[in-house]
Structure formats: C-alpha cells, structure tokens
Amino acid sequence: MSPVWRLSVEAGLEAERQLLDAVHAGEEEWALLFWRPSDRALVMPRRLSRLPGFQAADIGCAALGWPIALRDTGGEPVPQSSAVLNVALAYALPADDDEQARIETAYLRLCEPICQWLRAMGLVPGLGEVPGAFCDGRFNVTLGRRKLVGTAQRWRRRTADGRLVVLVHGAILLEDQREAMVEVVNRFYQGCGLGQRCLATSHVALEEWMTPAWPETASLGHWFEAPWGTWLPPSGARGHAVDLTTRAAEAPVGCRR
C-alpha cells in the first residue's frame, strides 16, 4: 500500500506532469498516482484563460475562495478541494493497441477499475453524459445517473521510439460540496459572459451512498493491479502503482520512485 498524497492543487497538477514526463522519457512503462488536495482551486484548461472576461472571472472565483489554476488536459472548469480524490494514470501505448481507439481505451483503463471498486461496495456505477454537470463527457462515472467521477486525458509522442504516451485523470467526489462547486463554476461562466450553467443535482458524492466514504478508498488501488499484465509488454516492463495509505503531510512533488 502506497499513500494518497496530500498536495496543494498546484503541486498535484505538477505531480501529474512529472508522472507523464517519466513515462515520456522511458523511465517507466506506466505509473499511477493518487492525491487529495490540501486547498481549493477551480482548475481548467489553459485555453480558457484566453476567454474575454477571464480576468474578471478570475477575481470573482477567488472572492468565493476558489482561485483559478490551469491544467494541461482538456475539458472544462472543475473544482478541486479536499472533498476530491484524484487518480492519475500514465502509460505508454502498447504496441498491439489500436491507435484509432486509443482515446476510448485510455478512458476505460481508468474508469473500469473505479467501476469495479464501486461494484465491490454493492453500488451500480455507469458511464455516460449527465446533463447539467460541469465538465460533462461520455466517460463520466455515474451513480444513480448523477456524476461521481470526471475524466480527462492528454497525449504525447516519445521521440526515442515514436510510441504514444497518455496521462488520463479522474476526479472522484468523496464529500458533498456540490453546491459550492457548482456556484463557483457558474460564477466563472457568468464572469466570462457565457450562457452555460451547471446544476448541483447533476452531481453526487460517494458519501451520499456510503458513509464514511474515505475509508473505502483504501481498496481502490487493488483494482488497478490486475489489468497491467494484460496490456503491458510481456517482459522488461517497468512501472509502479501508488497504493492508498493516507498521509497528512505534503509529499515531494512527483511521487514516483
């Protein structure tokens, strides 16, 4: 069992970048990171910083206690706080994978272990879009047709061998902060003059189904162990998974061996 790292949002985003960098450099074939924010931020793709009204929206979000942080993956604004468990998986695309299906495959490699973990608790997860959810997408993990986990990914190509590498990320809402999270997302959209709005009722926290929720995360790492042998190169594959033992102190950025 390895830790859930307690990191500031900026440090957590940097840790994910370093995770992808390690795979891109050929130091690892795959790597897995679990982290929980020690502060709050509204995280969004860098492209949104070019929106008209971004500066005013930034000020408005900070006034609500959610400063904006920019990430490398795509999608839409996502609130990050201590209510969230982040799962980051980075790997080099196996030689026998279909490149055309790589985006869907990457999402399933992240989502299926999470779904198996939820099923083991007696829950019935699904995958799909949820109208009114922030950063909505086909590969949300849902409970009761409400969004529990949001996902995003980023791809790069290694220069050494031409292989594609990916970072796929999931944010699992453990504690019910739906109202505050939706409020800040809508404040951002309003500040940028966008008509899009989100609904708190489109989201769900694990603690609404399972109380207390955080102790259940101790078994999540187990569900990421079994699949590796089925899609990594058969010999010489280097990689590591971060299991789940909670640490209160902040970890060194990167969290890899």
CSV table of C-alpha atoms in Angstrom, one decimal:
chain,number,residue,atom,x,y,z
A,1,MET,CA,0.0,0.0,0.0
A,2,SER,CA,1.4,3.4,-1.0
A,3,PRO,CA,-0.1,6.8,0.0
A,4,VAL,CA,-2.8,9.1,-1.1
A,5,TRP,CA,-0.6,12.2,-1.3
A,6,ARG,CA,-1.9,15.4,0.4
A,7,LEU,CA,-0.8,18.1,-2.1
A,8,SER,CA,-1.8,21.7,-2.9
A,9,VAL,CA,-3.7,21.8,-6.1
A,10,GLU,CA,-0.7,23.4,-8.0
A,11,ALA,CA,1.6,20.7,-6.6
A,12,GLY,CA,-0.8,18.0,-7.5
A,13,LEU,CA,-1.0,19.2,-11.1
A,14,GLU,CA,2.8,19.4,-11.2
A,15,ALA,CA,3.0,15.8,-9.8
A,16,GLU,CA,0.8,14.6,-12.7
A,17,ARG,CA,3.0,16.4,-15.2
A,18,GLN,CA,6.1,14.7,-13.8
A,19,LEU,CA,4.2,11.4,-13.9
A,20,LEU,CA,3.6,11.8,-17.6
A,21,ASP,CA,7.2,13.1,-18.1
A,22,ALA,CA,8.6,9.9,-16.5
A,23,VAL,CA,6.7,7.7,-19.0
A,24,HIS,CA,7.5,10.0,-21.9
A,25,ALA,CA,11.2,9.8,-21.0
A,26,GLY,CA,11.1,6.0,-21.0
A,27,GLU,CA,11.8,5.8,-17.2
A,28,GLU,CA,8.5,3.9,-16.7
A,29,GLU,CA,6.1,2.0,-18.9
A,30,TRP,CA,3.2,3.0,-16.6
A,31,ALA,CA,2.7,4.9,-13.4
A,32,LEU,CA,-0.3,5.6,-11.1
A,33,LEU,CA,-0.8,8.4,-8.6
A,34,PHE,CA,-3.5,9.1,-6.0
A,35,TRP,CA,-3.7,12.6,-4.5
A,36,ARG,CA,-6.0,14.7,-2.4
A,37,PRO,CA,-5.9,18.5,-2.4
A,38,SER,CA,-4.9,20.3,0.7
A,39,ASP,CA,-6.5,23.6,-0.6
A,40,ARG,CA,-9.2,24.7,-3.1
A,41,ALA,CA,-9.0,25.9,-6.7
A,42,LEU,CA,-11.1,26.0,-9.8
A,43,VAL,CA,-8.9,24.0,-12.3
A,44,MET,CA,-9.4,24.5,-16.1
A,45,PRO,CA,-7.6,24.0,-19.4
A,46,ARG,CA,-5.1,26.8,-20.3
A,47,ARG,CA,-7.1,27.6,-23.4
A,48,LEU,CA,-9.9,29.1,-21.2
A,49,SER,CA,-7.5,31.8,-19.9
A,50,ARG,CA,-7.8,33.4,-23.4
A,51,LEU,CA,-11.6,34.0,-23.0
A,52,PRO,CA,-12.9,37.5,-22.9
A,53,GLY,CA,-13.7,38.4,-19.3
A,54,PHE,CA,-11.3,35.8,-17.9
A,55,GLN,CA,-9.6,38.3,-15.6
A,56,ALA,CA,-12.9,39.4,-14.1
A,57,ALA,CA,-14.0,35.8,-13.7
A,58,ASP,CA,-10.7,35.0,-12.0
A,59,ILE,CA,-11.3,37.8,-9.5
A,60,GLY,CA,-14.9,36.6,-8.9
A,61,CYS,CA,-13.8,33.0,-8.3
A,62,ALA,CA,-11.0,34.0,-5.9
A,63,ALA,CA,-13.5,36.1,-3.9
A,64,LEU,CA,-15.5,32.8,-3.4
A,65,GLY,CA,-12.4,31.1,-2.1
A,66,TRP,CA,-11.6,29.2,-5.3
A,67,PRO,CA,-8.6,30.7,-7.1
A,68,ILE,CA,-8.1,29.6,-10.7
A,69,ALA,CA,-5.4,27.0,-11.6
A,70,LEU,CA,-4.6,26.0,-15.2
A,71,ARG,CA,-4.0,22.3,-16.2
A,72,ASP,CA,-2.6,20.6,-19.3
A,73,THR,CA,-5.5,18.2,-20.0
A,74,GLY,CA,-8.7,19.3,-21.8
A,75,GLY,CA,-12.3,19.7,-20.7
A,76,GLU,CA,-14.0,22.4,-18.8
A,77,PRO,CA,-13.6,24.0,-15.3
A,78,VAL,CA,-13.5,21.5,-12.4
A,79,PRO,CA,-13.4,22.5,-8.7
A,80,GLN,CA,-10.7,20.8,-6.7
A,81,SER,CA,-10.8,20.6,-2.9
A,82,SER,CA,-10.2,18.2,0.0
A,83,ALA,CA,-13.5,16.6,-0.9
A,84,VAL,CA,-11.9,15.1,-4.1
A,85,LEU,CA,-9.7,12.0,-4.6
A,86,ASN,CA,-7.6,12.4,-7.8
A,87,VAL,CA,-6.5,9.3,-9.8
A,88,ALA,CA,-3.8,9.8,-12.5
A,89,LEU,CA,-2.7,7.0,-14.8
A,90,ALA,CA,0.2,7.4,-17.2
A,91,TYR,CA,1.3,4.7,-19.7
A,92,ALA,CA,3.0,4.1,-23.0
A,93,LEU,CA,0.6,2.8,-25.6
A,94,PRO,CA,1.2,-1.0,-26.0
A,95,ALA,CA,2.5,-2.0,-29.5
A,96,ASP,CA,-0.6,-4.1,-30.2
A,97,ASP,CA,-3.1,-1.4,-29.2
A,98,ASP,CA,-5.3,0.1,-31.9
A,99,GLU,CA,-4.2,3.8,-32.2
A,100,GLN,CA,-7.5,4.7,-33.6
A,101,ALA,CA,-9.3,3.5,-30.4
A,102,ARG,CA,-6.6,4.8,-28.0
A,103,ILE,CA,-8.8,7.7,-26.5
A,104,GLU,CA,-11.7,5.4,-25.6
A,105,THR,CA,-9.3,2.7,-24.4
A,106,ALA,CA,-7.4,5.1,-22.1
A,107,TYR,CA,-10.7,6.2,-20.5
A,108,LEU,CA,-11.8,2.6,-20.0
A,109,ARG,CA,-8.4,1.7,-18.4
A,110,LEU,CA,-9.1,4.4,-15.8
A,111,CYS,CA,-12.8,4.0,-15.4
A,112,GLU,CA,-13.2,0.2,-15.3
A,113,PRO,CA,-11.1,-0.3,-12.1
A,114,ILE,CA,-13.1,2.6,-10.5
A,115,CYS,CA,-16.3,0.9,-11.5
A,116,GLN,CA,-15.1,-2.5,-10.2
A,117,TRP,CA,-14.3,-0.8,-6.9
A,118,LEU,CA,-17.8,0.7,-6.7
A,119,ARG,CA,-19.4,-2.6,-7.6
A,120,ALA,CA,-17.5,-4.3,-4.7
A,121,MET,CA,-19.3,-1.9,-2.4
A,122,GLY,CA,-22.6,-3.1,-3.7
A,123,LEU,CA,-23.2,0.0,-5.9
A,124,VAL,CA,-24.2,0.1,-9.5
A,125,PRO,CA,-22.0,2.6,-11.5
A,126,GLY,CA,-22.5,3.7,-15.1
A,127,LEU,CA,-20.6,5.6,-17.7
A,128,GLY,CA,-22.1,8.5,-19.7
A,129,GLU,CA,-23.0,12.1,-20.0
A,130,VAL,CA,-25.0,13.9,-17.3
A,131,PRO,CA,-27.0,17.0,-18.4
A,132,GLY,CA,-26.1,19.9,-16.2
A,133,ALA,CA,-22.9,18.5,-14.9
A,134,PHE,CA,-19.7,20.6,-15.0
A,135,CYS,CA,-17.0,19.3,-17.4
A,136,ASP,CA,-19.5,16.8,-18.8
A,137,GLY,CA,-18.4,13.9,-21.0
A,138,ARG,CA,-19.1,10.4,-22.3
A,139,PHE,CA,-16.8,8.9,-19.7
A,140,ASN,CA,-18.2,10.3,-16.5
A,141,VAL,CA,-18.5,7.6,-13.9
A,142,THR,CA,-22.1,7.9,-12.6
A,143,LEU,CA,-24.2,6.7,-9.6
A,144,GLY,CA,-27.9,7.0,-9.9
A,145,ARG,CA,-27.4,8.8,-13.3
A,146,ARG,CA,-25.5,11.6,-11.5
A,147,LYS,CA,-21.9,12.4,-12.0
A,148,LEU,CA,-19.4,11.0,-9.4
A,149,VAL,CA,-16.2,11.0,-11.4
A,150,GLY,CA,-15.0,13.4,-14.1
A,151,THR,CA,-12.2,12.3,-16.5
A,152,ALA,CA,-9.8,14.0,-18.9
A,153,GLN,CA,-6.6,13.0,-20.8
A,154,ARG,CA,-3.5,14.3,-22.5
A,155,TRP,CA,-1.4,12.6,-25.2
A,156,ARG,CA,2.3,13.0,-26.2
A,157,ARG,CA,4.6,11.0,-28.6
A,158,ARG,CA,8.0,9.8,-27.5
A,159,THR,CA,10.8,10.9,-29.8
A,160,ALA,CA,13.0,8.0,-28.8
A,161,ASP,CA,10.7,5.2,-30.2
A,162,GLY,CA,7.7,7.0,-31.6
A,163,ARG,CA,5.3,5.5,-29.1
A,164,LEU,CA,2.4,7.5,-27.8
A,165,VAL,CA,2.0,8.1,-24.1
A,166,VAL,CA,-1.0,9.3,-22.2
A,167,LEU,CA,-2.0,10.8,-18.9
A,168,VAL,CA,-5.6,10.0,-18.1
A,169,HIS,CA,-7.1,11.6,-15.0
A,170,GLY,CA,-10.1,11.1,-12.8
A,171,ALA,CA,-11.6,13.3,-10.1
A,172,ILE,CA,-13.8,11.3,-7.6
A,173,LEU,CA,-16.1,13.4,-5.4
A,174,LEU,CA,-16.0,11.8,-2.0
A,175,GLU,CA,-17.6,14.6,0.1
A,176,ASP,CA,-20.7,16.6,-0.7
A,177,GLN,CA,-19.6,20.0,-1.7
A,178,ARG,CA,-21.8,20.1,-4.8
A,179,GLU,CA,-23.5,23.4,-4.1
A,180,ALA,CA,-20.3,25.3,-3.5
A,181,MET,CA,-18.6,23.7,-6.5
A,182,VAL,CA,-21.4,24.4,-8.9
A,183,GLU,CA,-21.6,28.0,-7.6
A,184,VAL,CA,-18.0,28.7,-8.5
A,185,VAL,CA,-18.2,27.1,-11.9
A,186,ASN,CA,-21.3,29.2,-12.7
A,187,ARG,CA,-19.6,32.3,-11.4
A,188,PHE,CA,-16.7,31.6,-13.9
A,189,TYR,CA,-19.1,31.2,-16.8
A,190,GLN,CA,-21.0,34.3,-15.8
A,191,GLY,CA,-17.8,36.4,-15.5
A,192,CYS,CA,-16.8,35.3,-19.0
A,193,GLY,CA,-20.2,36.2,-20.4
A,194,LEU,CA,-21.0,32.6,-21.2
A,195,GLY,CA,-24.5,31.2,-21.0
A,196,GLN,CA,-23.6,27.8,-19.8
A,197,ARG,CA,-24.8,26.9,-16.3
A,198,CYS,CA,-24.4,23.7,-14.1
A,199,LEU,CA,-26.7,22.1,-11.6
A,200,ALA,CA,-25.8,20.7,-8.2
A,201,THR,CA,-28.4,18.0,-8.7
A,202,SER,CA,-26.4,16.6,-11.6
A,203,HIS,CA,-23.6,15.6,-9.3
A,204,VAL,CA,-23.3,13.1,-6.4
A,205,ALA,CA,-20.7,12.5,-3.7
A,206,LEU,CA,-19.7,9.0,-2.6
A,207,GLU,CA,-20.6,9.8,1.0
A,208,GLU,CA,-24.3,10.2,-0.1
A,209,TRP,CA,-24.2,6.4,-0.9
A,210,MET,CA,-21.5,5.2,1.5
A,211,THR,CA,-20.7,6.8,4.9
A,212,PRO,CA,-17.9,7.3,5.9
A,213,ALA,CA,-16.6,7.4,2.3
A,214,TRP,CA,-12.8,8.0,2.7
A,215,PRO,CA,-12.0,4.6,4.4
A,216,GLU,CA,-13.4,2.9,1.3
A,217,THR,CA,-10.6,4.4,-0.8
A,218,ALA,CA,-8.1,2.0,0.9
A,219,SER,CA,-9.1,-0.7,-1.5
A,220,LEU,CA,-9.2,1.3,-4.7
A,221,GLY,CA,-5.5,0.6,-5.6
A,222,HIS,CA,-6.2,-3.1,-5.7
A,223,TRP,CA,-8.5,-2.8,-8.7
A,224,PHE,CA,-5.7,-1.1,-10.7
A,225,GLU,CA,-3.3,-4.1,-10.2
A,226,ALA,CA,-4.9,-6.9,-12.1
A,227,PRO,CA,-5.1,-5.4,-15.6
A,228,TRP,CA,-1.5,-4.4,-16.1
A,229,GLY,CA,-0.3,-7.8,-17.3
A,230,THR,CA,-2.9,-8.0,-20.0
A,231,TRP,CA,-1.7,-4.9,-21.8
A,232,LEU,CA,1.9,-4.1,-20.9
A,233,PRO,CA,4.8,-5.6,-22.9
A,234,PRO,CA,5.4,-9.2,-21.6
A,235,SER,CA,9.0,-8.7,-20.5
A,236,GLY,CA,11.0,-5.8,-19.0
A,237,ALA,CA,8.0,-3.6,-18.4
A,238,ARG,CA,8.8,-1.1,-15.7
A,239,GLY,CA,6.1,0.6,-13.8
A,240,HIS,CA,4.6,1.3,-10.4
A,241,ALA,CA,1.3,1.9,-8.8
A,242,VAL,CA,0.7,4.1,-5.8
A,243,ASP,CA,-1.5,2.3,-3.3
A,244,LEU,CA,-3.6,4.1,-0.7
A,245,THR,CA,-2.3,4.8,2.7
A,246,THR,CA,-3.3,8.3,3.9
A,247,ARG,CA,-0.5,10.8,4.7
A,248,ALA,CA,-1.2,14.1,6.3
A,249,ALA,CA,2.0,15.8,5.3
A,250,GLU,CA,2.6,17.1,1.8
A,251,ALA,CA,4.7,14.7,-0.4
A,252,PRO,CA,7.6,15.6,-2.6
A,253,VAL,CA,6.3,16.7,-6.0
A,254,GLY,CA,6.3,13.9,-8.5
A,255,CYS,CA,5.6,11.0,-6.1
A,256,ARG,CA,7.4,8.4,-8.2
A,257,ARG,CA,10.4,6.2,-7.5
